CSV table of C-alpha atoms and ligand atoms in Angstrom, one decimal:
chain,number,residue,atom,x,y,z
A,1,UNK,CA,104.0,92.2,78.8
A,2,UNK,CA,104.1,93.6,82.4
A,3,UNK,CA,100.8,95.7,83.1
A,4,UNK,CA,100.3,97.8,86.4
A,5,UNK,CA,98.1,97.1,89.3
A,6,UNK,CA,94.8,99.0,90.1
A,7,UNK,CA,94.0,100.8,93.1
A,8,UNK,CA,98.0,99.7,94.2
A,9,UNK,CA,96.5,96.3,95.4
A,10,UNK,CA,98.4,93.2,95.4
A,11,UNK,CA,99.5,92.1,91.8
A,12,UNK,CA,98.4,89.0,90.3
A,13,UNK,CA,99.5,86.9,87.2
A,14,UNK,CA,96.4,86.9,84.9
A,15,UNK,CA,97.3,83.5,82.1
A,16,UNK,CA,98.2,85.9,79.1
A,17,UNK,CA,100.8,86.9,81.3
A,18,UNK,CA,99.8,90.4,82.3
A,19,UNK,CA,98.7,90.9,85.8
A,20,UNK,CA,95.9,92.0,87.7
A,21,UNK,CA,95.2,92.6,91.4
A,22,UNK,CA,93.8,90.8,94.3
A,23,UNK,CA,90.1,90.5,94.5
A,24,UNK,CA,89.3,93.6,97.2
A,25,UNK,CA,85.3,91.4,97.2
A,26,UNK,CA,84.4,90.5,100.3
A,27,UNK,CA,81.5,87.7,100.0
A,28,UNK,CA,79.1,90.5,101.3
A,29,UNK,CA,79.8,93.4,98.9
A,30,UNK,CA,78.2,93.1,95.6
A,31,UNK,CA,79.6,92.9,91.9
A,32,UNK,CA,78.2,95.5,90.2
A,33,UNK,CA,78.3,94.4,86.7
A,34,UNK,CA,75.1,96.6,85.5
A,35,UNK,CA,76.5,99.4,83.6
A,36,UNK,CA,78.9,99.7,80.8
A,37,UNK,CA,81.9,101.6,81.9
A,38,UNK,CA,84.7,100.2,79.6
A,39,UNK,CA,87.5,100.5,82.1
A,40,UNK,CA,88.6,96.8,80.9
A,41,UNK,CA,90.9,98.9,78.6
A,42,UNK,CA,92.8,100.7,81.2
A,43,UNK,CA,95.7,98.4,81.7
A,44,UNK,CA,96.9,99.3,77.7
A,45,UNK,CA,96.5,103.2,78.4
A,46,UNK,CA,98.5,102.6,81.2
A,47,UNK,CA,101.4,101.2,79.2
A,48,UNK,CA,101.4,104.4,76.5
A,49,UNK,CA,100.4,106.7,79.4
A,50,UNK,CA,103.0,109.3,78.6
A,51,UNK,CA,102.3,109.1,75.2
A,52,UNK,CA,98.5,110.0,75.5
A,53,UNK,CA,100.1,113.0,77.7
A,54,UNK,CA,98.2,116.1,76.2
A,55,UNK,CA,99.3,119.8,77.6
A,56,UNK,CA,96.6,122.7,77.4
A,57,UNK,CA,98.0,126.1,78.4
A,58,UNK,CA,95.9,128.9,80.4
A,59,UNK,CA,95.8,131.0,76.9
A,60,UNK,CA,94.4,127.9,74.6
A,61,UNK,CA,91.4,126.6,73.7
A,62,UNK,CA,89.3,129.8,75.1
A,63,UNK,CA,86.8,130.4,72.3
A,64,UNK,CA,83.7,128.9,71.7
A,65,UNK,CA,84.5,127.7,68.0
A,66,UNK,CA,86.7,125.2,66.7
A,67,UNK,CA,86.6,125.4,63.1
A,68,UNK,CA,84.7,129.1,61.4
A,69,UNK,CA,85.2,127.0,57.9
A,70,UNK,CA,83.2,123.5,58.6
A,71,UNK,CA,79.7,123.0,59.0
A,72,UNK,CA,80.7,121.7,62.4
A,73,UNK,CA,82.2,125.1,63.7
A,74,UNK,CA,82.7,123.6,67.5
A,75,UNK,CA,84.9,120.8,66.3
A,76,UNK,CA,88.9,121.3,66.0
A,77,UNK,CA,90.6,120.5,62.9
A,78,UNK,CA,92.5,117.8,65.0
A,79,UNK,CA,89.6,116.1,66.0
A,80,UNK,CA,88.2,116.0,62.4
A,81,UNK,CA,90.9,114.7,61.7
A,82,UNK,CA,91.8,112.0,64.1
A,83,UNK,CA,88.3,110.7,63.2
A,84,UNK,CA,88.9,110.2,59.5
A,85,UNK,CA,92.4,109.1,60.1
A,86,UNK,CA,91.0,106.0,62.7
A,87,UNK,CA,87.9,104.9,60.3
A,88,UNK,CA,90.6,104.9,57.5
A,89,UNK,CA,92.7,102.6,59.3
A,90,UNK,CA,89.8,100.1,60.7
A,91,UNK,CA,87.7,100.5,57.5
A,92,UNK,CA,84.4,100.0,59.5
A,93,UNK,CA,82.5,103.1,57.9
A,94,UNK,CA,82.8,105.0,54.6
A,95,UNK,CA,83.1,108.7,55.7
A,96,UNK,CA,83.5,110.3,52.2
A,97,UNK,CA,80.9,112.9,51.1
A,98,UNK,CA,79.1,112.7,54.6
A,99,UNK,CA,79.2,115.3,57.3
A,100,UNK,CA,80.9,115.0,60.5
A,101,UNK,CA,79.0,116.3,63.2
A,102,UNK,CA,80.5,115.7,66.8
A,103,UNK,CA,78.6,115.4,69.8
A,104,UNK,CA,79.0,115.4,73.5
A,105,UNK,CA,78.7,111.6,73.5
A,106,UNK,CA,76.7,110.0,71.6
A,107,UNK,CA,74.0,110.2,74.0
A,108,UNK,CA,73.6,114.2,72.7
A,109,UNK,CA,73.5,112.9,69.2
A,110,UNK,CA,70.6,110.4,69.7
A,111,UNK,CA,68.7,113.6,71.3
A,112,UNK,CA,69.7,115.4,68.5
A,113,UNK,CA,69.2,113.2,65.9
A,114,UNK,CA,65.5,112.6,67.1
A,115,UNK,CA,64.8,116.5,66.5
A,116,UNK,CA,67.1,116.8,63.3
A,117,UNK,CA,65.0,113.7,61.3
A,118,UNK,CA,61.2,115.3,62.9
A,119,UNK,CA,59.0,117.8,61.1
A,120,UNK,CA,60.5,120.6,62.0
A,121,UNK,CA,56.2,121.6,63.2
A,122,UNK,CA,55.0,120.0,66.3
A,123,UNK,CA,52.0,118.2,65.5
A,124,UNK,CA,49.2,116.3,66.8
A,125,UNK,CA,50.9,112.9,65.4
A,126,UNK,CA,54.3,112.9,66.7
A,127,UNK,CA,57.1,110.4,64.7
A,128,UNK,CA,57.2,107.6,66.6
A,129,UNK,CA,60.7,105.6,67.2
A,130,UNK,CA,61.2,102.5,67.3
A,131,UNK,CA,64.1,99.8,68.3
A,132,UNK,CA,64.0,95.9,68.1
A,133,UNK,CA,63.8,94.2,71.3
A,134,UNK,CA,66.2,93.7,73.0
A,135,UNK,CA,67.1,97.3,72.8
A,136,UNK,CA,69.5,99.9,74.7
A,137,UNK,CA,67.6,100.8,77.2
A,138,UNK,CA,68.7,104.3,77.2
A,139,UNK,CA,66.7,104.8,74.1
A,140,UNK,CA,63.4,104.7,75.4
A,141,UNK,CA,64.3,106.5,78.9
A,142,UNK,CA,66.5,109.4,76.4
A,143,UNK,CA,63.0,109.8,74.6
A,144,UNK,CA,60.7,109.6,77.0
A,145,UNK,CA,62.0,112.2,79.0
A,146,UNK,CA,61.9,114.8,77.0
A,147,UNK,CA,58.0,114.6,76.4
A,148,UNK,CA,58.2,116.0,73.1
A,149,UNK,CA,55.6,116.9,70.7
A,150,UNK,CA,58.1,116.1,67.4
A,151,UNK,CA,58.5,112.3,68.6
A,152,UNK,CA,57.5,109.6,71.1
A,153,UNK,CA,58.6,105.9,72.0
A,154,UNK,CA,57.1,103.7,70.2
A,155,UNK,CA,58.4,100.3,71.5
A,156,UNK,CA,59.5,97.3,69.4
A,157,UNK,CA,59.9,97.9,66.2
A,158,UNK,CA,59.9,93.9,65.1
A,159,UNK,CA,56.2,94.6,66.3
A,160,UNK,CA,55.3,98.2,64.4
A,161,UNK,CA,52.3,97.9,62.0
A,162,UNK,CA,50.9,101.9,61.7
A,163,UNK,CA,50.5,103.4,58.9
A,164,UNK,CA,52.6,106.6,60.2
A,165,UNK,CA,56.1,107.5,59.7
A,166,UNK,CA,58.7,106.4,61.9
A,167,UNK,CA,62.1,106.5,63.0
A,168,UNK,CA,63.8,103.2,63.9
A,169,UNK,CA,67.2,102.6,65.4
A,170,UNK,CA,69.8,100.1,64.3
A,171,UNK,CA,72.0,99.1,67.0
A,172,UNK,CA,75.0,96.7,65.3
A,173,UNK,CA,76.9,95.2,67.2
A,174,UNK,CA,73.9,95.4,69.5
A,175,UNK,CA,73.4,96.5,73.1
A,176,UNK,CA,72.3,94.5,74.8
A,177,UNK,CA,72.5,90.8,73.3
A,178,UNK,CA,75.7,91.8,70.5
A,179,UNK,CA,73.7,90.2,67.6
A,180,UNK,CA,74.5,92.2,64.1
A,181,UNK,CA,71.7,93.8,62.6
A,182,UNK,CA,69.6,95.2,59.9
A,183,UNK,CA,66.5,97.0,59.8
A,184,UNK,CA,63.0,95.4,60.8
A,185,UNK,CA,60.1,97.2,60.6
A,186,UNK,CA,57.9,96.0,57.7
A,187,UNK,CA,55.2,98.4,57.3
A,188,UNK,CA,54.4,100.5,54.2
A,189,UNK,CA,55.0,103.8,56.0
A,190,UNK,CA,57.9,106.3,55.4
A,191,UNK,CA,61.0,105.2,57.9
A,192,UNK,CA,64.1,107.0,58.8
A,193,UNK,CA,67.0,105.0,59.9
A,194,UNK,CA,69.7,105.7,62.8
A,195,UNK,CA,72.3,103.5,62.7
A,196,UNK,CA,74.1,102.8,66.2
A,197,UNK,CA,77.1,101.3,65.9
A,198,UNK,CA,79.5,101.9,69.1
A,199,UNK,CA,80.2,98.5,69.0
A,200,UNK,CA,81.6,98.4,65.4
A,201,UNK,CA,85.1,97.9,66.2
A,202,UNK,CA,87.6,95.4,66.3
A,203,UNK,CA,87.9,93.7,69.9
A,204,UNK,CA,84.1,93.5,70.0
A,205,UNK,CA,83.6,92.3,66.1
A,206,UNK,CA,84.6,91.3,63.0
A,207,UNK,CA,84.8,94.3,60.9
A,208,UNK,CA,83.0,92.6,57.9
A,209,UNK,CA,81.7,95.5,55.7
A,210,UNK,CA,82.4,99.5,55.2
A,211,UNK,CA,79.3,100.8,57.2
A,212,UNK,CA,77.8,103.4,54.3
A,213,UNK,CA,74.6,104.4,55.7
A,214,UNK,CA,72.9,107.7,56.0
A,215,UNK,CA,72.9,108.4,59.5
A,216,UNK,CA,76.1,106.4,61.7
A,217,UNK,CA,76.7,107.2,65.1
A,218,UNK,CA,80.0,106.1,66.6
A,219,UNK,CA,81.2,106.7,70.4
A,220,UNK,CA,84.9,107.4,71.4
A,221,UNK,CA,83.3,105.9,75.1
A,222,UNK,CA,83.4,102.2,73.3
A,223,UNK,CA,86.0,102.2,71.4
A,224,UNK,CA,88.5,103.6,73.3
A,225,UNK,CA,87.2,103.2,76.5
A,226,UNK,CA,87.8,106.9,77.3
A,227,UNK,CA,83.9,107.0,78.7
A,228,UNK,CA,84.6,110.2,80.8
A,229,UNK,CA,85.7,112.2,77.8
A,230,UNK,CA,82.3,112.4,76.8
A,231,UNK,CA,83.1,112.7,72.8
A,232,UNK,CA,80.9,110.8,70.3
A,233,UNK,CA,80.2,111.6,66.3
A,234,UNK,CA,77.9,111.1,63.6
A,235,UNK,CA,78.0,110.9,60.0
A,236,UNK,CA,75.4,111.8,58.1
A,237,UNK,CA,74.9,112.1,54.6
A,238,UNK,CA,71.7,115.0,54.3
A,239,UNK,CA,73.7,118.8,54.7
A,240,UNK,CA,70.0,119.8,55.9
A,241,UNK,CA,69.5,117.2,58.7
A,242,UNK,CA,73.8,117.8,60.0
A,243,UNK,CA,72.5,121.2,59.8
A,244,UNK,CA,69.5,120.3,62.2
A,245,UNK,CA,71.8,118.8,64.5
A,246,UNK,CA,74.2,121.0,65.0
A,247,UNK,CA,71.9,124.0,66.2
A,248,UNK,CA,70.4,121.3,68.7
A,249,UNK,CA,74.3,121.2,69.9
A,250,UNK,CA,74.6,124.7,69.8
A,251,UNK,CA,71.3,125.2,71.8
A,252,UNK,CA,71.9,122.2,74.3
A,253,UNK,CA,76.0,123.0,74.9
A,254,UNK,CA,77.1,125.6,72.7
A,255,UNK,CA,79.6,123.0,71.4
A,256,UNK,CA,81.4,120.4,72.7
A,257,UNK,CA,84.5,120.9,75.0
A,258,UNK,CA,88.2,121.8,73.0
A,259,UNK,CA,89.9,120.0,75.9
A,260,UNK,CA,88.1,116.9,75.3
A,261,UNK,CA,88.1,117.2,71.8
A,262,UNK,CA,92.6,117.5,71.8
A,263,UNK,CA,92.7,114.8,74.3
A,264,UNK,CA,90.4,112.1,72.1
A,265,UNK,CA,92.6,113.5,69.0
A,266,UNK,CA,95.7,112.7,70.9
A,267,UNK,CA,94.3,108.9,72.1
A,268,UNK,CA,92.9,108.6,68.8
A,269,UNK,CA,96.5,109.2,67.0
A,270,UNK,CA,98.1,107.1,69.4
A,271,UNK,CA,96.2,104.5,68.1
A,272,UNK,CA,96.5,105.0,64.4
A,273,UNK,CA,100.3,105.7,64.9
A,274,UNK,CA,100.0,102.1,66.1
A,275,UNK,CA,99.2,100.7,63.1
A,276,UNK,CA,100.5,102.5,60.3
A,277,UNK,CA,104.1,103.2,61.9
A,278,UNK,CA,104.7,100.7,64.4
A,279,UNK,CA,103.0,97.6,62.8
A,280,UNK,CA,106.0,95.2,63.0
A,281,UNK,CA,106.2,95.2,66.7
A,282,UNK,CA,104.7,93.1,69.0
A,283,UNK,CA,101.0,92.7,68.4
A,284,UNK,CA,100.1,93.5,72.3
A,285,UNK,CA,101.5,97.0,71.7
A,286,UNK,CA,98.3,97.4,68.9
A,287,UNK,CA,95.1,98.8,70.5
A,288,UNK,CA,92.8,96.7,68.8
A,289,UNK,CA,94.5,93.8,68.9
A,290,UNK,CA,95.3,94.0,72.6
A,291,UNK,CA,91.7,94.7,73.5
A,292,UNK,CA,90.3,91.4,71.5
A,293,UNK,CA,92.8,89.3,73.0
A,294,UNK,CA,91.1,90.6,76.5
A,295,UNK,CA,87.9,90.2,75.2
A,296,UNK,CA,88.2,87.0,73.6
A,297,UNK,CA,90.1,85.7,77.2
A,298,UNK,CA,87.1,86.9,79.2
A,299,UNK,CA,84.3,85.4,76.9
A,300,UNK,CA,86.2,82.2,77.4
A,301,UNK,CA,86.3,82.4,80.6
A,302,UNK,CA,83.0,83.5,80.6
A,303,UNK,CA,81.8,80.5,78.9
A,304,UNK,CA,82.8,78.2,81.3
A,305,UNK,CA,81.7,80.1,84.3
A,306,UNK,CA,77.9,79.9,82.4
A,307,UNK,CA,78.6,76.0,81.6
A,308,UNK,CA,79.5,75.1,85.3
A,309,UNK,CA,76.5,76.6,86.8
A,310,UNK,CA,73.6,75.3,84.6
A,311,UNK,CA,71.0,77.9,85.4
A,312,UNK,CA,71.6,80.2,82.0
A,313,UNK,CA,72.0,79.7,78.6
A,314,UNK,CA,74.0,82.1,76.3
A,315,UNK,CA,73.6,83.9,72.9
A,316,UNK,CA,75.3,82.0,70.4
A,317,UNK,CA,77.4,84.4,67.9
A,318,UNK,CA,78.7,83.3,64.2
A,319,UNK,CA,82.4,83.7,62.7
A,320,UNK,CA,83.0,85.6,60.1
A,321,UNK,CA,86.0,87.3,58.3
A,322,UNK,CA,87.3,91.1,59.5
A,323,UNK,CA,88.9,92.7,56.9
A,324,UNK,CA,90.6,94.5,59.9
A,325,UNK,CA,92.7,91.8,61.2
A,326,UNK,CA,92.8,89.6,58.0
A,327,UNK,CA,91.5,86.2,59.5
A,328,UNK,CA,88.4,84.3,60.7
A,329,UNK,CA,87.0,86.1,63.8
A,330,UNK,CA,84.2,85.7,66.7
A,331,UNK,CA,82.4,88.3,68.4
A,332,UNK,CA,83.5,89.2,72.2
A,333,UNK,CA,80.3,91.2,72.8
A,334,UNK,CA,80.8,94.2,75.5
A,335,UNK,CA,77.9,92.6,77.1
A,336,UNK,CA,76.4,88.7,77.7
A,337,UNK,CA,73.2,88.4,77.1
A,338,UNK,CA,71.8,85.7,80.0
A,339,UNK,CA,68.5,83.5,79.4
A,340,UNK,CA,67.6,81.7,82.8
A,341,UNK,CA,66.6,78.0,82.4
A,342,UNK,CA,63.3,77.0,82.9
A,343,UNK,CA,62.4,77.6,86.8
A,344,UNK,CA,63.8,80.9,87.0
A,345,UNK,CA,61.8,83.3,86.3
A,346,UNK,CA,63.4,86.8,87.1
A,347,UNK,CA,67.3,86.7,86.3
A,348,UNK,CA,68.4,90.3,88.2
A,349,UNK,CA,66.7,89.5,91.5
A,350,UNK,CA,67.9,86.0,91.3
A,351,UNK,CA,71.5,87.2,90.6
A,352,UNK,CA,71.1,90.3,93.0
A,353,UNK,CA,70.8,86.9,95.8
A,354,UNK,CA,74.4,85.9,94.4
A,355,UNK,CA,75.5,89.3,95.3
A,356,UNK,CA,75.6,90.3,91.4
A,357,UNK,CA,74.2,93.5,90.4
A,358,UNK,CA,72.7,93.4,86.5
A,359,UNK,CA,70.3,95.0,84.4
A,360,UNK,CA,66.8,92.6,83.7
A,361,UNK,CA,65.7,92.1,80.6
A,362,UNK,CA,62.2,94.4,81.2
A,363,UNK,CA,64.2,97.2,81.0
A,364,UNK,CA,65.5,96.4,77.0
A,365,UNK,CA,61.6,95.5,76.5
A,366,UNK,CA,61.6,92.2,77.0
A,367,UNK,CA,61.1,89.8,80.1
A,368,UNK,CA,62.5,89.0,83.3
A,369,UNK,CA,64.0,85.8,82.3
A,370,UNK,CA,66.6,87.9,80.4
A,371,UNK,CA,69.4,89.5,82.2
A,372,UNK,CA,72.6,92.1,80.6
A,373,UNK,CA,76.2,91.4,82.4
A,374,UNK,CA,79.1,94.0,81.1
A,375,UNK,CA,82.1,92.4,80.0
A,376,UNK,CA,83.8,95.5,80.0
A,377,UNK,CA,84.6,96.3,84.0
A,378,UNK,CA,87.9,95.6,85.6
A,379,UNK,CA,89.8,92.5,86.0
A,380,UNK,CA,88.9,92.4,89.6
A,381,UNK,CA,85.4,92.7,89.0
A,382,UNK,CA,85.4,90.3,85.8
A,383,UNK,CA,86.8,87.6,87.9
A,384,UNK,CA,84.8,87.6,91.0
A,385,UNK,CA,81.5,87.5,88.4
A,386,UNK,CA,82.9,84.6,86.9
A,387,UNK,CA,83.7,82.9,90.4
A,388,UNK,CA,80.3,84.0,92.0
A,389,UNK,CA,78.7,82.5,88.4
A,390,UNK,CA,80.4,79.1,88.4
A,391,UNK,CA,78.9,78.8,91.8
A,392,UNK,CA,75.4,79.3,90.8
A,393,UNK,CA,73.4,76.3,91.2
A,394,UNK,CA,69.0,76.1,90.8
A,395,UNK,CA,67.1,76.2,93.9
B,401,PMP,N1,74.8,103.7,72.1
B,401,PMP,C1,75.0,102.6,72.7
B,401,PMP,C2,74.5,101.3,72.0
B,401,PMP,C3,75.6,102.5,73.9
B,401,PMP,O1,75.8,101.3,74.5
B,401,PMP,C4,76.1,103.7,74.5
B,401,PMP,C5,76.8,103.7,75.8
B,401,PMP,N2,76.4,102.7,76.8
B,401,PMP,C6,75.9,104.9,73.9
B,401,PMP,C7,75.2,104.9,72.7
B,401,PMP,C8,76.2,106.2,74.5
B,401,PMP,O2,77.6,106.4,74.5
B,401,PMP,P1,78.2,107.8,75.0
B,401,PMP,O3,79.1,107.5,76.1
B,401,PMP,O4,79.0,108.3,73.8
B,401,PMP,O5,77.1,108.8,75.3
């Protein structure tokens, strides 16, 4: 397979035999390797570009409703339907008698979901929210921000002993150390659970069970890698708490964009066209498997890069079957989680001396010796980490 250059810099053969282009680092500009834009996918979107080709004219796609007959009356039939169509054909969540309610990201639907599952009376006890630590970070800044009076941070949940209702959030595959999870709290109080899981897809996981929990929220950022078109949805199984969340969308962006929306339906049936038409070509031409074959090259790569050094250890992941590609598979986690070795102490300022820019653990609440790498940037990027890494060496 023949991939195209970025940035038209100089190509370069890659071993699976696609090709990437010549490192543009020079040993004084950094690797910025702290955020999670999923660009890594770019190379396959570039191959079915014309395909994913969407054409709005100047008349379409004016109003501010999608749909007057669903619940969710800013989403376009399309879209509802792309979204059904691509869980049916990964199997990772049960969608049946559960409403679809799509978001602008799922960054809107965590906001929304937190004033959705409150009383709907501010009071002097907001519900607090909770997350295991390590948790997204985003969480905690998304909440905090909005100084509510219905909710407030609350911290690690692993560590939440009141006797007050709560809301705790499930991240599966989890951001930012990719372990699989279940709820943790253990206190007698009432609990509401979000479940987080825009990592649940093929090239990250093993798709080992139909997801089939109350509140799912899924991002078309993660799986596709379509970031910028800002579309993310949630299923959720109470009519009353969709209902919730839909006038917080209404209230925060009247909707969510129609152009957006028939673009990620387009992507999305690209995709599922993929597998159910197109199954007996060559396996590189399939989304998902395309992707995990990156991912799976890049953690190896990773792997050695962390072995050669010696100054960090790695989260260890177990194999399991995916019902989605029939076999035995690992996890290639979006992001490595980094331990330092005894001696270090703060993992982000000693990588920010290696020229590599990352995200320390304090910010996922727990300590320093922690650091978050994306796995997810471009080749070019990818690379020069693992180079830089290799070279890493204790004090
Ligand atoms: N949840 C998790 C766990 C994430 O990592 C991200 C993106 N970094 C989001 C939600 C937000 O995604 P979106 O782009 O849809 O707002």
């Amino acid at each position: 397979m023949v991939v195209s250059t970025f940035n038209g810099s100089t190509p370069l053969s890659y071993s699976n035999g696609t090709t990437i282009s010549l490192s543009t680092f020079s040993l004084n500009s950094f690797v910025n390797v702290e955020k999670g834009d999923p660009v890594a996918f770019r190379p396959y979107w570039e191959k079915v570009r014309g395909e994913c080709a969407v054409e709005i004219k100047g008349d379409e796609c004016m109003s501010y409703f999608g749909d007057t007959n669903n619940l969710c009356w800013y989403m376009v039939p399309q879209m509802r339907d792309a979204i059904l169509r691509l869980h049916n054909v990964v199997g990772n969540a049960v969608t049946k008698d559960k409403f679809l309610v799509l978001g602008t990201g799922s960054s809107q639907l965590y906001q929304a979901l937190l004033y959705a599952l409150s009383s709907s009376e501010p009071s002097d006890h907001p519900i607090n929210i909770v997350a295991a630590a390590p948790y997204y970070s985003e969480y905690k800044d998304a909440t905090d921000i909005l100084q509510s009076r219905l909710f407030q941070w609350t911290g690690d949940a692993v560590l939440y002993d009141k006797d007050e209702p709560y809301i705790e959030v499930v991240t599966s595959p989890n951001n930012p150390d990719g372990t699989l999870r279940i709820p943790v709290v253990n206190s007698g109080a009432r609990g509401k659970v979000i479940y987080d899981l825009a990592y649940y897809w093929p090239q990250y996981s093993p798709i080992n069970y139909e997801a089939d929990h109350d509140v799912m929220l899924f991002t078309f950022s993660k799986c596709t890698g379509h970031a910028g078109s800002r579309i993310g949805w949630a299923f959720v199984k109470d009519i009353e708490v969709a209902k919730k969340m839909i006038r917080f969308i209404h209230l925060n962006s009247i909707g969510v964009s129609k152009e957006s929306q028939i673009r990620a339906a387009k992507i999305i049936g690209v995709i599922c066209d993929g597998y159910q038409y197109l199954k007996s070509i060559e396996s590189d031409h399939l989304f998902f498997d395309y992707c995990k074959r990156l991912m799976k090259e890049r953690w190896e790569k990773f792997k050695g890069a962390i072995e050669q050094s010696k100054v960090f250890t790695l989260t260890k992941y177990p194999t399991s079957y995916c019902h989605f590609n029939k076999d035995l598979s690992e996890q290639y986690p979006a992001f490595a989680w980094l331990k330092c070795v005894e001696g270090i102490e703060d993992g982000e300022r000693y990588l920010e001396k290696l020229k590599i820019r990352t995200r320390g653990g304090e910010r996922f609440g727990v300590d320093a010796k922690y650091v978050r790498i994306s796995m997810i940037g471009t080749d070019d990027e990818f690379i020069e980490l693992c180079t830089r890494l290799s070279n890493a060496k204790i004090e």
